[in-house]
Short mmCIF file of C-alpha atoms in Angstrom, two decimals:
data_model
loop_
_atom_site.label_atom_id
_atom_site.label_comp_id
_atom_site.label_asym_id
_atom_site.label_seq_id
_atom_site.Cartn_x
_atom_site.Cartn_y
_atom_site.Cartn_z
CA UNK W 990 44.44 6.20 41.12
CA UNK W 991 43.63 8.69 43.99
CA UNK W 992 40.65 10.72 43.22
CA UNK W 993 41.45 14.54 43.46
CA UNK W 994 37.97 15.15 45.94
CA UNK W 995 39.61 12.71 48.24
CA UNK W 996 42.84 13.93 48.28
CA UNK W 997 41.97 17.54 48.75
CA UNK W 998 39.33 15.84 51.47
CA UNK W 999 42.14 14.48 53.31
CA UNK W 1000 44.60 17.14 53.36
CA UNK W 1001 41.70 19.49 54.65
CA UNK W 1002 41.19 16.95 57.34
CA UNK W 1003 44.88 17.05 58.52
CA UNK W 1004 45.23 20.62 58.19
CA UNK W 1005 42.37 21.33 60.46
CA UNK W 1006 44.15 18.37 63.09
CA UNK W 1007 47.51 20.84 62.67
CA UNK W 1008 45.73 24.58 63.44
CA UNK W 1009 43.73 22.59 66.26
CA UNK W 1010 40.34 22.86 64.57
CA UNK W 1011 37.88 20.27 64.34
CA UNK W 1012 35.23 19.48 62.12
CA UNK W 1013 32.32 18.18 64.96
CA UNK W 1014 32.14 18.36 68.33
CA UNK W 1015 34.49 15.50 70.36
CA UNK W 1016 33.83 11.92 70.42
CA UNK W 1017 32.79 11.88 74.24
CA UNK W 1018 30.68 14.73 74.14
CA UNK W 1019 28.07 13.18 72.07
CA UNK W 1020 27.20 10.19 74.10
CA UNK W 1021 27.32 12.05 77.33
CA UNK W 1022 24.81 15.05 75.91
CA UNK W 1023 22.42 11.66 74.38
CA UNK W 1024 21.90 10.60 77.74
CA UNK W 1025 21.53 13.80 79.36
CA UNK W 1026 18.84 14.30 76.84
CA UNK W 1027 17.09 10.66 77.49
CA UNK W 1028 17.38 11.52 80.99
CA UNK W 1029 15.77 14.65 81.11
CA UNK W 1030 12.18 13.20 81.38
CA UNK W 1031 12.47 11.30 84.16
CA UNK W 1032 14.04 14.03 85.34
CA UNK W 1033 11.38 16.41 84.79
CA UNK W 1034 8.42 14.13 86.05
CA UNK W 1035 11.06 13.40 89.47
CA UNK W 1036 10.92 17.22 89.96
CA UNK W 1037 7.23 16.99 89.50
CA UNK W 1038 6.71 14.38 92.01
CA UNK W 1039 9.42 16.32 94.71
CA UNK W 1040 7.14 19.42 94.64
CA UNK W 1041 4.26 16.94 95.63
CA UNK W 1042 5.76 15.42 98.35
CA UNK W 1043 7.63 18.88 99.81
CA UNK W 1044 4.50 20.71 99.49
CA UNK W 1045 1.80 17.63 101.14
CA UNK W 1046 4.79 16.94 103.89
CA UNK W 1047 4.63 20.81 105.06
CA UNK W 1048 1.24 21.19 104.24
CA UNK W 1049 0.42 18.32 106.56
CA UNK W 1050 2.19 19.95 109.47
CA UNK W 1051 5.56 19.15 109.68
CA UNK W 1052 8.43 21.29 109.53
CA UNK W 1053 10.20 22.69 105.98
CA UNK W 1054 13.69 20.64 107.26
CA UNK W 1055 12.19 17.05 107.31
CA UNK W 1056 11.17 16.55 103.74
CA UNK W 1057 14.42 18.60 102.86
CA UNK W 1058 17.12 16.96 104.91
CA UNK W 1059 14.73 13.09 104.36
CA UNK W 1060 15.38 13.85 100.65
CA UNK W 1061 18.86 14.38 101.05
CA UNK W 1062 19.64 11.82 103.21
CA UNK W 1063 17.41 8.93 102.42
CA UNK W 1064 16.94 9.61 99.01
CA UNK W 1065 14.34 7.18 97.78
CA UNK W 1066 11.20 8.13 96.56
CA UNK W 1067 8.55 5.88 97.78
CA UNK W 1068 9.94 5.11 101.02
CA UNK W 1069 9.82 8.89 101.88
CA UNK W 1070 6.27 9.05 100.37
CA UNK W 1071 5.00 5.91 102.39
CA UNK W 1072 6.76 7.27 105.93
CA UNK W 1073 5.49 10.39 106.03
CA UNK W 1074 2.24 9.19 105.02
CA UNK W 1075 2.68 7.13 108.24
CA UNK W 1076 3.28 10.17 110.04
CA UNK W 1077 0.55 12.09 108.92
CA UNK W 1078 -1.36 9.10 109.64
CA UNK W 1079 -0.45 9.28 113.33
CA UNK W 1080 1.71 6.82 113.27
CA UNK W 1081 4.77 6.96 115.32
CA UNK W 1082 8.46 7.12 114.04
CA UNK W 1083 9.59 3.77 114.69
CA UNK W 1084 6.73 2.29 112.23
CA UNK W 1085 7.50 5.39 109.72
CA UNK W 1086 11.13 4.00 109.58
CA UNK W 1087 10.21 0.50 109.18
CA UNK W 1088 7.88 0.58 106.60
CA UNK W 1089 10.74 3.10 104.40
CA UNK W 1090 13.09 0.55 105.46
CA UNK W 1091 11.24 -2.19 104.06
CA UNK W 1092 9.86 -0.87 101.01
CA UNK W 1093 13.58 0.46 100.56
CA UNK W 1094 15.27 -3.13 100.88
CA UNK W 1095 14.86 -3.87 97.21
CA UNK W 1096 17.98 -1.33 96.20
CA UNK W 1097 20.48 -3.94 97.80
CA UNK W 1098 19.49 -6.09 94.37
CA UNK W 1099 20.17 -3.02 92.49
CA UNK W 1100 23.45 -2.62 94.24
CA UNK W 1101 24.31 -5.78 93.04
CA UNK W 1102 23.45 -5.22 89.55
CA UNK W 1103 25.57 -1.72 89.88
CA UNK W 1104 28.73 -2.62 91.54
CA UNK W 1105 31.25 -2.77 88.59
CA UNK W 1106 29.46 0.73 87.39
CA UNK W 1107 30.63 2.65 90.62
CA UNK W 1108 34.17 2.82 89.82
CA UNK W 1109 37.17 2.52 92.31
CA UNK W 1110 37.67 4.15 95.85
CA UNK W 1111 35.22 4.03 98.95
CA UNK W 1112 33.68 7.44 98.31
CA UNK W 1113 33.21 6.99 94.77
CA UNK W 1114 31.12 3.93 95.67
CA UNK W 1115 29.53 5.71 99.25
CA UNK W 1116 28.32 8.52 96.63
CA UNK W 1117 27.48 6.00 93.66
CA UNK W 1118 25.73 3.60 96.33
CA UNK W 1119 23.71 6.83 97.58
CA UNK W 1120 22.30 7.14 93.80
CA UNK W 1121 20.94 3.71 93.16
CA UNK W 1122 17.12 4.05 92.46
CA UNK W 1123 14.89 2.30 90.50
CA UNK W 1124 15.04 4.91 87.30
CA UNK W 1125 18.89 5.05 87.54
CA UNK W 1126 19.66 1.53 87.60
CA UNK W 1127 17.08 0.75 84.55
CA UNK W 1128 18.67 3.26 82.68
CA UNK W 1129 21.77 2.56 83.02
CA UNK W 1130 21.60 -1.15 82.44
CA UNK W 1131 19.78 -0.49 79.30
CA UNK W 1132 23.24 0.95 77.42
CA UNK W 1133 24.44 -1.40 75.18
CA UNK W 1134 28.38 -1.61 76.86
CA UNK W 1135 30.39 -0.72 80.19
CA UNK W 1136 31.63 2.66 79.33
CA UNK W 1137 28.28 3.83 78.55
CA UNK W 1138 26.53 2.01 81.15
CA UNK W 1139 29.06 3.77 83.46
CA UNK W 1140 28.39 7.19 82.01
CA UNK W 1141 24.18 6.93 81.90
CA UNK W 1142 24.78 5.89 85.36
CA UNK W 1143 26.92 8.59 86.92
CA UNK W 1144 24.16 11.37 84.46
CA UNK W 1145 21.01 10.02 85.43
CA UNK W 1146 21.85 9.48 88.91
CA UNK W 1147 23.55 12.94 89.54
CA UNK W 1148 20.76 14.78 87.81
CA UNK W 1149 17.90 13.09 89.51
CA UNK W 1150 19.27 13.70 92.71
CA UNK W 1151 19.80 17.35 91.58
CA UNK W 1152 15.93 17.73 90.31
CA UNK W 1153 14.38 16.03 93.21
CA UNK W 1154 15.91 17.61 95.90
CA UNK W 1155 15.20 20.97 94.41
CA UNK W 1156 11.80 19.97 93.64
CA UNK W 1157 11.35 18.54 97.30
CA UNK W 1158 12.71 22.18 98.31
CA UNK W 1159 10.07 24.17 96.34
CA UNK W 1160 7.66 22.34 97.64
CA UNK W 1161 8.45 22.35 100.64
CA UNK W 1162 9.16 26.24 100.71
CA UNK W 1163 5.38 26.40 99.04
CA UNK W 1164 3.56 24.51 101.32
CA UNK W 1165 2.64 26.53 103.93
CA UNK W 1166 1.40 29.30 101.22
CA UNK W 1167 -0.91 26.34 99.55
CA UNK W 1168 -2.74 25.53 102.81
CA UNK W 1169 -5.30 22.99 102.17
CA UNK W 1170 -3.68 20.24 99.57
CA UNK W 1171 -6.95 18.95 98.98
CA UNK W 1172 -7.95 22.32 97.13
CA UNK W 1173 -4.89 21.12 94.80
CA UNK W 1174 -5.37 16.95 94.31
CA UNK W 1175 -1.78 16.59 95.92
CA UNK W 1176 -2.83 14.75 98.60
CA UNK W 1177 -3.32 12.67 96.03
CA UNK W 1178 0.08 12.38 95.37
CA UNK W 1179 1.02 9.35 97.69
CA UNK W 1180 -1.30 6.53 96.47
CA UNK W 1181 -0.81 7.99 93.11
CA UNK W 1182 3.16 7.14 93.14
CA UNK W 1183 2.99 4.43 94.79
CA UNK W 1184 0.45 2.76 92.38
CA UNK W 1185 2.71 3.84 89.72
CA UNK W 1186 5.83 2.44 90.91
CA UNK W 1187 3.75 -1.26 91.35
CA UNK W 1188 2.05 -1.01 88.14
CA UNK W 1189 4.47 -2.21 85.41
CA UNK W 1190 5.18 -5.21 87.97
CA UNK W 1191 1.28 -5.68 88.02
CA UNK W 1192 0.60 -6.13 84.43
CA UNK W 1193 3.14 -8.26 83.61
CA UNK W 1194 3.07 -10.70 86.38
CA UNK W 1195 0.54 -12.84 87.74
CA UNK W 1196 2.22 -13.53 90.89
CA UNK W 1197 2.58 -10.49 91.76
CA UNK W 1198 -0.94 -9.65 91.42
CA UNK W 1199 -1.96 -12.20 93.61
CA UNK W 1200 0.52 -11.12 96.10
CA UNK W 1201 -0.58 -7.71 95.85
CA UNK W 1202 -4.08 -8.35 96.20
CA UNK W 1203 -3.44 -10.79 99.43
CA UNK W 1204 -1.90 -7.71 101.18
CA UNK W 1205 -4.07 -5.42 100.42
CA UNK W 1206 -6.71 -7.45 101.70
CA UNK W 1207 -4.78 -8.06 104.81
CA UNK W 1208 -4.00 -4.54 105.70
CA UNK W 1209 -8.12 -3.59 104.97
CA UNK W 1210 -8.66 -6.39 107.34
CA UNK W 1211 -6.61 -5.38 109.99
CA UNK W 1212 -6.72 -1.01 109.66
CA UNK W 1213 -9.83 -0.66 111.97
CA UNK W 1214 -7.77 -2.61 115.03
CA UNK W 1215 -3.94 -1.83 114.69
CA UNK W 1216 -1.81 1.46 115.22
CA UNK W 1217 -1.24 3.60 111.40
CA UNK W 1218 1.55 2.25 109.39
CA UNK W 1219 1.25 -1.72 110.93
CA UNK W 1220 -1.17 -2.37 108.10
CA UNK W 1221 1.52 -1.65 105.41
CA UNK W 1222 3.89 -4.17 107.54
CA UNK W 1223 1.27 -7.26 107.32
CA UNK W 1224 0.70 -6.52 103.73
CA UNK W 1225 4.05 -8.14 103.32
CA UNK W 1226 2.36 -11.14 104.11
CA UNK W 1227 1.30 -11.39 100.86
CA UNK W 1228 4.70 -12.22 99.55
CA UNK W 1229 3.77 -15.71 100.68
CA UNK W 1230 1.17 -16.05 98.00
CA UNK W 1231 4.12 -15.65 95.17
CA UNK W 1232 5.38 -18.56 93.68
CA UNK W 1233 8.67 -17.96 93.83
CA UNK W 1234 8.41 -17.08 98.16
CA UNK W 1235 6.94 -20.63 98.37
CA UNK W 1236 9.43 -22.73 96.87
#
């Protein structure tokens, strides 16, 4: 026997399908506002970390348009961080570039992991390829299927680039009025990024750690006699200390 609060329950249901009315907001829109929301602290702490690195960059004495256009074109966090540190070292562009370049290699793994997330057509994949950082790429292979995978991708990726570019902006638009960063602690801001970006690899690794210390200890040996920015180069070296470099 069909109960009477079902019944009524059911034609309610298809009379709000008929007038176009629904009961809840639509499937996709749930999901997609989820991730936004998970997002939106690494979001935050990217614009955090853009306003450093606009605002040291300027306040170091280079022009507003490098960090800008370096943050829209390169796009990658730690390799901008490490070559202007270079520069501001005195080191010349050609080292600047090579250690970004370097430090930036590990994305073509990340590609890799990516690829079926990017969806069809060459500039789909250009713009998708352009995304890939470390954040994005954890996030989005952290969904438990495709479609959402795709999806956390495409909203993490988009609004990080968004946040840090703005951030890198501000900064960089603020820098000259902040004149000494030291006053601040944000010339603290490049060791203190790139020790967080190595420090989850630190702790759970012991390869790593050896590695890590065996360049470090190569590029304190070798700072007093070599140009700024070669020291981060031989710190590679330390790769050869890993276990899995060896075999």
């Amino acid at each position: 026997m069909r109960s009477p609060h079902r019944t009524s329950h059911r034609t309610g249901h298809q009379a709000s399908l008929r007038t176009g009315h629904r009961t809840g907001p639509p499937p996709n829109t749930r999901p997609r506002a989820s991730l936004a929301r998970d997002s939106s602290l690494v979001w935050l702490a990217s614009g955090v970390v853009g306003v450093s690195f606009g605002a040291v960059s300027v306040a170091g004495g280079l022009p507003v348009w490098v960090p800008v256009l370096m943050s829209l074109v390169v796009y990658a966090g730690s390799a901008q961080f490490s070559a202007v540190g270079v520069l501001l070292a005195g080191g010349g562009p050609l080292a600047a570039a090579a250690t970004g370049l370097l430090l930036n290699t590990r994305t073509a793994a990340f590609s890799l992991a990516v690829a079926d997330l990017l969806g069809p057509g060459r500039a789909t994949r250009l713009l998708g390829a352009h995304l890939v950082t470390d954040e994005t790429v954890a996030f989005a292979l952290a969904q438990p299927d495709p479609a959402r995978r795709r999806a956390a991708f495409w909203i993490s990726g988009l609004g990080l680039f968004a946040v840090w570019n703005a951030g890198v902006l501000i900064g960089a638009l603020a820098g000259t009025a902040l004149g000494d960063t030291a006053r601040y602690g944000l010339d603290a801001a490049f060791p203190a990024v790139l020790v967080a970006l190595v420090l989850p690899s630190l702790r759970k690794d012991a390869g790593v750690r050896r590695s890590a210390l065996l360049g470090a200890a190569i590029a304190l040996a070798v700072t007093p006699a070599v140009p700024a920015g070669v020291p981060v180069l031989l710190a590679l070296l330390g790769l050869f200390a890993h276990p899995g470099v060896r075999r």
